[in-house]
C-alpha positions as a printed Julia matrix, in Angstrom:
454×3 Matrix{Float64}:
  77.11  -32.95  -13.72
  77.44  -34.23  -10.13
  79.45  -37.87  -10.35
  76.9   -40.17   -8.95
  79.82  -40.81   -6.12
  79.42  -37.3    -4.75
  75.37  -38.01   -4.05
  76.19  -41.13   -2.59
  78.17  -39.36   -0.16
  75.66  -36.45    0.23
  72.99  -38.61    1.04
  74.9   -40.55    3.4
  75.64  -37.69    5.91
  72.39  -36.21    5.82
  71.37  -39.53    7.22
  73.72  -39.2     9.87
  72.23  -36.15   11.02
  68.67  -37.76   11.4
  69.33  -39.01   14.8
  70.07  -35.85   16.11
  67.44  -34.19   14.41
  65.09  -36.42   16.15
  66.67  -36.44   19.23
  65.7   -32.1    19.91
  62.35  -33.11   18.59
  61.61  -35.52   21.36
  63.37  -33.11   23.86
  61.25  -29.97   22.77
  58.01  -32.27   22.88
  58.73  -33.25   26.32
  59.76  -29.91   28.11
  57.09  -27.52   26.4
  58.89  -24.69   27.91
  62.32  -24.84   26.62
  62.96  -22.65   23.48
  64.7   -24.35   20.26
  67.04  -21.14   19.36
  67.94  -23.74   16.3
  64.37  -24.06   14.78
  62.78  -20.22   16.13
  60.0   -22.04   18.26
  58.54  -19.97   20.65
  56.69  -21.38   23.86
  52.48  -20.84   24.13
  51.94  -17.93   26.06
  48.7   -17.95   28.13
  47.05  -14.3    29.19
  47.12  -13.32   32.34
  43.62  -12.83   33.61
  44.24  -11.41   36.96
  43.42   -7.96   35.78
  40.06   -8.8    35.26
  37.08   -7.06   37.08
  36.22  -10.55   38.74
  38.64  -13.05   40.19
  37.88  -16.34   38.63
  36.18  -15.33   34.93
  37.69  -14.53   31.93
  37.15  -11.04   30.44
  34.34  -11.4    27.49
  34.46   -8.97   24.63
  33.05   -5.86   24.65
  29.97   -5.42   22.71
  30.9    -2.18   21.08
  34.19   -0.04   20.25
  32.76    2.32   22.65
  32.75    0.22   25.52
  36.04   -1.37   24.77
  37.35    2.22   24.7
  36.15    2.98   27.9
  37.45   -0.09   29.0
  41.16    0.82   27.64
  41.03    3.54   29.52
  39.73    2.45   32.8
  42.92    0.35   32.98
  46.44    1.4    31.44
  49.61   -0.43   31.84
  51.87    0.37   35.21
  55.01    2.3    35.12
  57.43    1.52   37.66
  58.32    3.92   39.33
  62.25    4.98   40.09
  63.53    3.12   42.79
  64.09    4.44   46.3
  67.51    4.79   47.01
  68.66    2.62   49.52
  70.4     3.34   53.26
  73.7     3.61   52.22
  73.06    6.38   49.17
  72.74    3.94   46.48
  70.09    3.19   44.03
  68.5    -0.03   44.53
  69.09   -2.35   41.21
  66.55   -1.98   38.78
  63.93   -4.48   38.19
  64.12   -6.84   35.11
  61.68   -5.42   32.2
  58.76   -8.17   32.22
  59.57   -9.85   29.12
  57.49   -9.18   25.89
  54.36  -11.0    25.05
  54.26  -12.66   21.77
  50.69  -12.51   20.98
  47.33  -10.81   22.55
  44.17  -12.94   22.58
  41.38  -11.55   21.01
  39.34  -10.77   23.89
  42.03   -8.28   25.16
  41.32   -4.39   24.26
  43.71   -2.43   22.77
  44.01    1.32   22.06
  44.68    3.27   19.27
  48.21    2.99   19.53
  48.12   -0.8    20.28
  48.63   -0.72   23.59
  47.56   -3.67   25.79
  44.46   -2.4    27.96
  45.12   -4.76   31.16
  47.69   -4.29   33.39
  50.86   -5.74   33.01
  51.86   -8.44   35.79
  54.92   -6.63   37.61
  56.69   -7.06   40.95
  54.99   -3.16   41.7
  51.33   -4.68   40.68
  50.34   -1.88   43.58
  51.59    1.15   42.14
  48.91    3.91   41.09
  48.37    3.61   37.47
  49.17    5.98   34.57
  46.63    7.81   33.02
  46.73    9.57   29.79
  45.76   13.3    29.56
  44.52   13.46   26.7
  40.3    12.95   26.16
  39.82    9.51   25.11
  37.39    8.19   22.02
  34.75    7.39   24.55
  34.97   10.55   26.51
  35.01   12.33   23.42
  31.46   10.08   22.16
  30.1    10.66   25.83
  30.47   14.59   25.54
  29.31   15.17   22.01
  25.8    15.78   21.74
  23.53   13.82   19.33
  22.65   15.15   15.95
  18.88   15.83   15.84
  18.12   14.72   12.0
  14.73   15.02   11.97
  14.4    18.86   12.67
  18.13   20.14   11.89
  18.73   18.05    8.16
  20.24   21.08    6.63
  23.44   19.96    9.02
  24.13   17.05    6.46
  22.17   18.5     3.23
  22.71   22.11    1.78
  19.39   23.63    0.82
  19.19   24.05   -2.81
  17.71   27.2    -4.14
  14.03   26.91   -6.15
  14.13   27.34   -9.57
  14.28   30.79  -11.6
  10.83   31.07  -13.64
  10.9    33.21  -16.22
  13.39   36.7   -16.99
  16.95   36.56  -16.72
  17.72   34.47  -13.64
  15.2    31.81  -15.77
  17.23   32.52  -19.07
  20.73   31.74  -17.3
  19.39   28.88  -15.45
  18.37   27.06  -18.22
  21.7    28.28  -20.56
  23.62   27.08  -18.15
  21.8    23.72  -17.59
  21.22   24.56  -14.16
  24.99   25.08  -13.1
  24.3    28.96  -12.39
  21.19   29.23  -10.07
  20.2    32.92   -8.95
  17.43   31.57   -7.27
  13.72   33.76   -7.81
  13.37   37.22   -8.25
  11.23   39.4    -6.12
   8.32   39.03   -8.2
   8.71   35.21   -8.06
   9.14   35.2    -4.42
   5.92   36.97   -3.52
   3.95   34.22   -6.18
   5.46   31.62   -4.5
   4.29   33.26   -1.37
   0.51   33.53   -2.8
   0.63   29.78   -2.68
   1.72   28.97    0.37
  -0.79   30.9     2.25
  -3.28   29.09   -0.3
  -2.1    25.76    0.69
  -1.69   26.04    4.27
  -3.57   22.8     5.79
  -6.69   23.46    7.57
  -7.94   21.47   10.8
 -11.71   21.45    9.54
 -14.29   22.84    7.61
 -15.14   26.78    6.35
 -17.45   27.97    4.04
 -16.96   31.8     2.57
 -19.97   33.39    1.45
 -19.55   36.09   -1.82
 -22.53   38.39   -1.93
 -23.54   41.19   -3.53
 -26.61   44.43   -3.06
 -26.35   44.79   -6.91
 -26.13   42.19   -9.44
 -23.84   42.1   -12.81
 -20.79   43.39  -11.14
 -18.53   39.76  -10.78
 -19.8    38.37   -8.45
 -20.76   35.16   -9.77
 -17.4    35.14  -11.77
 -14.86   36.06   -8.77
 -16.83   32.97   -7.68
 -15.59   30.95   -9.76
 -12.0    32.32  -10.35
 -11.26   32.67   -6.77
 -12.78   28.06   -6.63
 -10.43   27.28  -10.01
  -7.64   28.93   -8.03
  -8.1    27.28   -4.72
  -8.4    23.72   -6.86
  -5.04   24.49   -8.54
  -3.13   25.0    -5.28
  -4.93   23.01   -2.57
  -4.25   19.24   -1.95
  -7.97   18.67   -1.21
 -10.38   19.99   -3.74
 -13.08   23.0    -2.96
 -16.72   22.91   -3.73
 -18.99   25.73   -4.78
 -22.84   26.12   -4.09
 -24.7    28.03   -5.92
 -27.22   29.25   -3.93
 -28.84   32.36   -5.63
 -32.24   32.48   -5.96
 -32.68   34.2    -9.24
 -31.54   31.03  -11.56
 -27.91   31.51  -11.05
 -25.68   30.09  -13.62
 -22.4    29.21  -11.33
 -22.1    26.03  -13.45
 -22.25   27.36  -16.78
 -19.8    29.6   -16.09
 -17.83   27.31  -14.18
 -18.3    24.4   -17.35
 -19.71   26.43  -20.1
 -22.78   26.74  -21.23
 -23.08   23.74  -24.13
 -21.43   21.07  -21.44
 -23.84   22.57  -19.24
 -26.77   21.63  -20.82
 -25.35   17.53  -22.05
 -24.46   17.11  -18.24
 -26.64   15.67  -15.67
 -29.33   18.26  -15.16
 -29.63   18.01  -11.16
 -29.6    20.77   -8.96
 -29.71   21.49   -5.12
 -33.19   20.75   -5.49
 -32.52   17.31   -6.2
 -30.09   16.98   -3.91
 -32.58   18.26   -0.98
 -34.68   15.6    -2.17
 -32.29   12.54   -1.56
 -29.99   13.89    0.99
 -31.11   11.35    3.59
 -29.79    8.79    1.39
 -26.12   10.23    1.09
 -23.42    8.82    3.4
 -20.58    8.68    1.04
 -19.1    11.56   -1.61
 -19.14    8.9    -4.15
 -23.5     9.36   -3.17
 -22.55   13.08   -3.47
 -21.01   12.89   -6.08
 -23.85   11.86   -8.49
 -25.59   15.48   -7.69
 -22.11   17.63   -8.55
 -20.02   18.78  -11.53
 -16.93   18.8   -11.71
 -14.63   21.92  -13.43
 -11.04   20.2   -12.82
 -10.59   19.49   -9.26
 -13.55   22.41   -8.7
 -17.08   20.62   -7.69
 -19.92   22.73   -7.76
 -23.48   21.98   -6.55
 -25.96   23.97   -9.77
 -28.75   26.34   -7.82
 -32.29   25.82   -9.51
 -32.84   26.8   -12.66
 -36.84   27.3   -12.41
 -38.07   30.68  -11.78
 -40.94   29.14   -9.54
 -38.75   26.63   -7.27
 -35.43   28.84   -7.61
 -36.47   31.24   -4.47
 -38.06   28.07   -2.28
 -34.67   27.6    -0.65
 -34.95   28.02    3.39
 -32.33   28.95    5.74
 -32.89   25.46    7.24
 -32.78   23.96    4.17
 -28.84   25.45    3.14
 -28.0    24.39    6.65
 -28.41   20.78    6.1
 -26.41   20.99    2.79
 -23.54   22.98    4.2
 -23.68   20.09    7.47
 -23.67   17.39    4.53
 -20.46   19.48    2.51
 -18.85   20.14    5.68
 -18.23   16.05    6.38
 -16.19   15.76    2.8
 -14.8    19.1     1.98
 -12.44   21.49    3.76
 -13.54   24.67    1.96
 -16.3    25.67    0.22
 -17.61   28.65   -1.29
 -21.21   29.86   -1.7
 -22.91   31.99   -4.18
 -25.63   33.94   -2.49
 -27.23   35.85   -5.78
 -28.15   39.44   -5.36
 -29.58   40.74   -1.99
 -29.26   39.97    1.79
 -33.04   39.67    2.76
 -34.09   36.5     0.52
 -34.9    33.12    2.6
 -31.44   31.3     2.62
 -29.55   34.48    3.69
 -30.25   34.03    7.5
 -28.64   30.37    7.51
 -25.7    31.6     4.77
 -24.94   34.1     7.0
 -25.04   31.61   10.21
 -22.53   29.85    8.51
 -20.23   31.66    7.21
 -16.81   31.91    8.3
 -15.76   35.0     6.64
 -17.45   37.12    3.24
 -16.43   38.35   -0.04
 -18.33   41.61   -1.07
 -18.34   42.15   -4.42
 -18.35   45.45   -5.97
 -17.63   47.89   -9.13
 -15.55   50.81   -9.64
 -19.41   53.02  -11.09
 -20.55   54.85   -8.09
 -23.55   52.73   -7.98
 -21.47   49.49   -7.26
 -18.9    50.85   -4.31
 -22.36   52.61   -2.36
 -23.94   49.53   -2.65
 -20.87   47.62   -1.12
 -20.72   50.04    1.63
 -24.28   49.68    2.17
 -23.61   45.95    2.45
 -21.2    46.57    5.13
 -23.01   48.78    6.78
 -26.25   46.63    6.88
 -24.56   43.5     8.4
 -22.28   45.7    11.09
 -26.41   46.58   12.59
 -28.13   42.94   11.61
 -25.47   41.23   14.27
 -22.8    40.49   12.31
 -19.99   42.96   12.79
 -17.36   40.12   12.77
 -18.15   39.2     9.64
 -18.43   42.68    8.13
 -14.93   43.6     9.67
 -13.48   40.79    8.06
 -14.91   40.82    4.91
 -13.01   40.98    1.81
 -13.84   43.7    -0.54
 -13.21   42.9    -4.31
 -13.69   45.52   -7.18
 -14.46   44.09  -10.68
 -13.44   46.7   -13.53
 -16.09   44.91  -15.2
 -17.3    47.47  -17.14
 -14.09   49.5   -18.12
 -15.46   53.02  -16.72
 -14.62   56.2   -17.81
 -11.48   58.53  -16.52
 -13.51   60.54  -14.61
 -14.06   58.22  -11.8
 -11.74   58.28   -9.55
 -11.06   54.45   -8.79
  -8.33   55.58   -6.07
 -10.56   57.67   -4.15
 -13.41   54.5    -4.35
 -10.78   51.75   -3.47
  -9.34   54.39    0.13
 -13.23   55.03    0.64
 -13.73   50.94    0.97
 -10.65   50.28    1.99
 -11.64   51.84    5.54
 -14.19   49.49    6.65
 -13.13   46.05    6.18
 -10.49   43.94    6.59
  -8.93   43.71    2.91
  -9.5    45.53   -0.24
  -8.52   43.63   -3.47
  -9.12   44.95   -6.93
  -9.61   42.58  -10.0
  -8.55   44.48  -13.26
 -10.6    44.64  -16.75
 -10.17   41.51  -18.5
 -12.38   39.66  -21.37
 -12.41   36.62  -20.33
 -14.41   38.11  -16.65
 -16.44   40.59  -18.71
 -18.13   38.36  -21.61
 -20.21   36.89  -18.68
 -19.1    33.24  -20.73
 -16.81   30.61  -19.57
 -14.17   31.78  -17.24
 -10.82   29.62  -17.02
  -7.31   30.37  -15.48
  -5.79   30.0   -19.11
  -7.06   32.96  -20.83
  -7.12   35.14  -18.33
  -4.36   37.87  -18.03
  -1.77   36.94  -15.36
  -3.08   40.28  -13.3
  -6.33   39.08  -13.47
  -4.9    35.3   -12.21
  -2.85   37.22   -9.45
  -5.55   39.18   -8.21
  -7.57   36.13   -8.06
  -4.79   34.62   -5.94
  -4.56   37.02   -3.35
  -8.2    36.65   -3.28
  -7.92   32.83   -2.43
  -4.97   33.61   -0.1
  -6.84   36.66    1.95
  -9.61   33.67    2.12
  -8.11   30.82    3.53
  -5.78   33.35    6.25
  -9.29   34.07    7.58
  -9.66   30.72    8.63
  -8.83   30.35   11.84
């Protein structure tokens, strides 16, 4: 321990010292400019503002990076040059380095390798500038050309390939939990295909007609495979008109026959009756059924009223369908001479022609053509779509290749639907339990459809 002597003395000389201490504080506070090498003061420094692009205002801060860039580069320190030599051979004395700057205000730019951006006061304030040769960050922004991310996003985003349905590719994808993607197969690719021409958005309304010279060959039922397959794919929803004059049955085989008969029993009758009064679909609605996202308009099921439909009469319908729905399909019956035929045809946009591989069935769908190609429709019959039922399962002897080249000929596309159950039973048809060849064949049906509307 310290004897209490020793602190007496310590204390005593660092009051002697106080004076002193005091005295460089009163001398530093009265010559601000003198530099305390004792203490490490350094004087305050105020920026020299005669670079600036005005005389008179102080430089304001840039509002971006980009600018301030562009500013750092418009004005770079000066490098003195060597100096001259003088008359008698000699080099003139250097001039004193300006001495360094303790702090940069804010406001001042710097560049990337914290250099001050305004020029240094010198005694050679005149002498040309140096300028880097490198691009600068601004020049660099300037010369780049903008990223376009609404129609180029695949520059930021790697497309990912659709998902494997079904076979091997489907097998490993879901094994692996997704980590090894094949992507489709060919058979996959040309489904996927199918749908997009199905789907393609339309700018208005068509109407298809499906007809037929001879009745019991699919027509009715390629009516309603070809609307179920148009609802499935399409964002807006189709309708179908039954307009055959012989007591069609589109809606039972669109519904079946037993919800058929508990629905609402109105027809296009009714709604000829009270189509004055319609100016909504919900209006419409109360004279349709609905199979899914498939509404159908039922023909007339009495034998007395069922023929009484006019061409002027299916005009004003397909005007009214035409405001709410983008497609629609229309069941003519059996024949091309009954009293709605003329307006059907007037309407149309393009026609299906339904026919059968028995001899009877592909004259009578040439016969079709042939009648509408001399009635002044020749468009229509060189863009109709030709579809062949094996309804009826015929017999090896026919030659269903030399039918389908003999049809093929003189229209625009042949498509051939293959023997299935669920068509031939004249019953209920649905998507489900049909065969998938059946289901394809009503897709290219659909597709072929809509690429006609133009």
């Amino acid at each position: 321990m310290p004897h209490p002597a020793d602190q007496n003395a310590g204390a005593q000389a660092e009051d002697a010292r106080q004076p002193q201490l005091r005295r460089r504080r009163d001398v530093r506070r009265a010559d601000s400019s003198a530099t305390d090498a004792w203490t490490g003061t350094m004087p305050d420094i105020t920026p020299d503002m005669s670079s600036s692009n005005e005389a008179g205002k102080l430089a304001t801060r840039r509002s971006s990076w980009a600018e301030a860039a562009a500013a750092a580069d418009a004005v770079r320190p000066s490098r003195s040059p060597s100096p001259p030599p003088s008359a008698h051979g000699a080099a003139s004395p250097p001039v004193a380095a300006p001495a360094p700057i303790a702090s940069v205000p804010a406001a001042v730019p710097t560049d990337r390798s914290g250099e001050i951006a305004t020029e240094a006061a010198s005694p050679l304030s005149d002498a040309p500038a140096f300028r880097r040769s490198r691009p600068t960050a601004a020049d660099a922004i300037a010369d780049s050309p903008m990223p376009d991310f609404i129609s180029s996003p695949g520059l930021f985003v790697k497309e990912q390939k659709p998902r494997p349905k079904g076979g091997i590719r489907g097998a490993l994808y879901n094994l692996t939990g997704g980590a090894w993607n094949l992507g489709p197969g060919p058979k996959q690719r040309q489904e996927d295909e199918l749908g997009r021409r199905i789907s393609r958005q339309l700018q208005g309304s068509y109407n298809t007609a499906i007809l037929s010279l001879k009745g019991g060959i699919g027509k009715t039922s390629t009516t309603v495979g070809v609307g179920l397959t148009l609802a499935e794919y399409r964002g807006d929803a189709p309708c179908a008109i039954d307009a055959n004059p012989d007591s069609g049955d589109l809606v039972e085989r669109a519904l079946g026959e037993g919800i058929y008969q508990q629905a609402s029993p109105r027809t296009i009758t009714d709604l000829l009756e009270n189509i004055e009064s319609i100016d909504s679909l919900t209006a419409l609605a109360r004279y349709m059924h609905h199979a899914g996202r498939l509404h159908l308009i039922a023909g007339e099921q009495d034998p007395e009223v069922s023929d009484s439909l006019t061409a002027e009469e299916y005009l004003r319908i397909r005007k009214l369908i035409s405001s709410y729905y983008s497609v629609a399909l229309t069941d003519c019956g059996t024949g091309v001479t009954h009293n709605a035929m003329r307006g059907i045809l007037q309407s149309a946009d393009n026609l299906v022609i339904a026919a059968g591989y028995a001899v009877s069935g592909a004259k009578r769908a040439r016969s079709t053509l042939h009648w509408l190609a001399s009635h002044g429709y020749e468009d229509l019959a060189r863009n109709a779509i030709v579809v062949i039922t094996d309804k009826d399962e015929v017999s090896s002897r026919v030659d269903k290749d030399a039918i389908e080249e003999h049809l093929a000929g003189i229209c625009r596309e042949l498509i051939a639907v293959p023997h299935d159950r669920g068509v031939a039973d004249g019953d209920l048809v649905t998507l489900d339990v049909l065969k998938p060849d059946t289901r394809r064949a009503y897709k290219e049906i659909a597709a072929a459809i809509v690429d006609g509307y133009r």
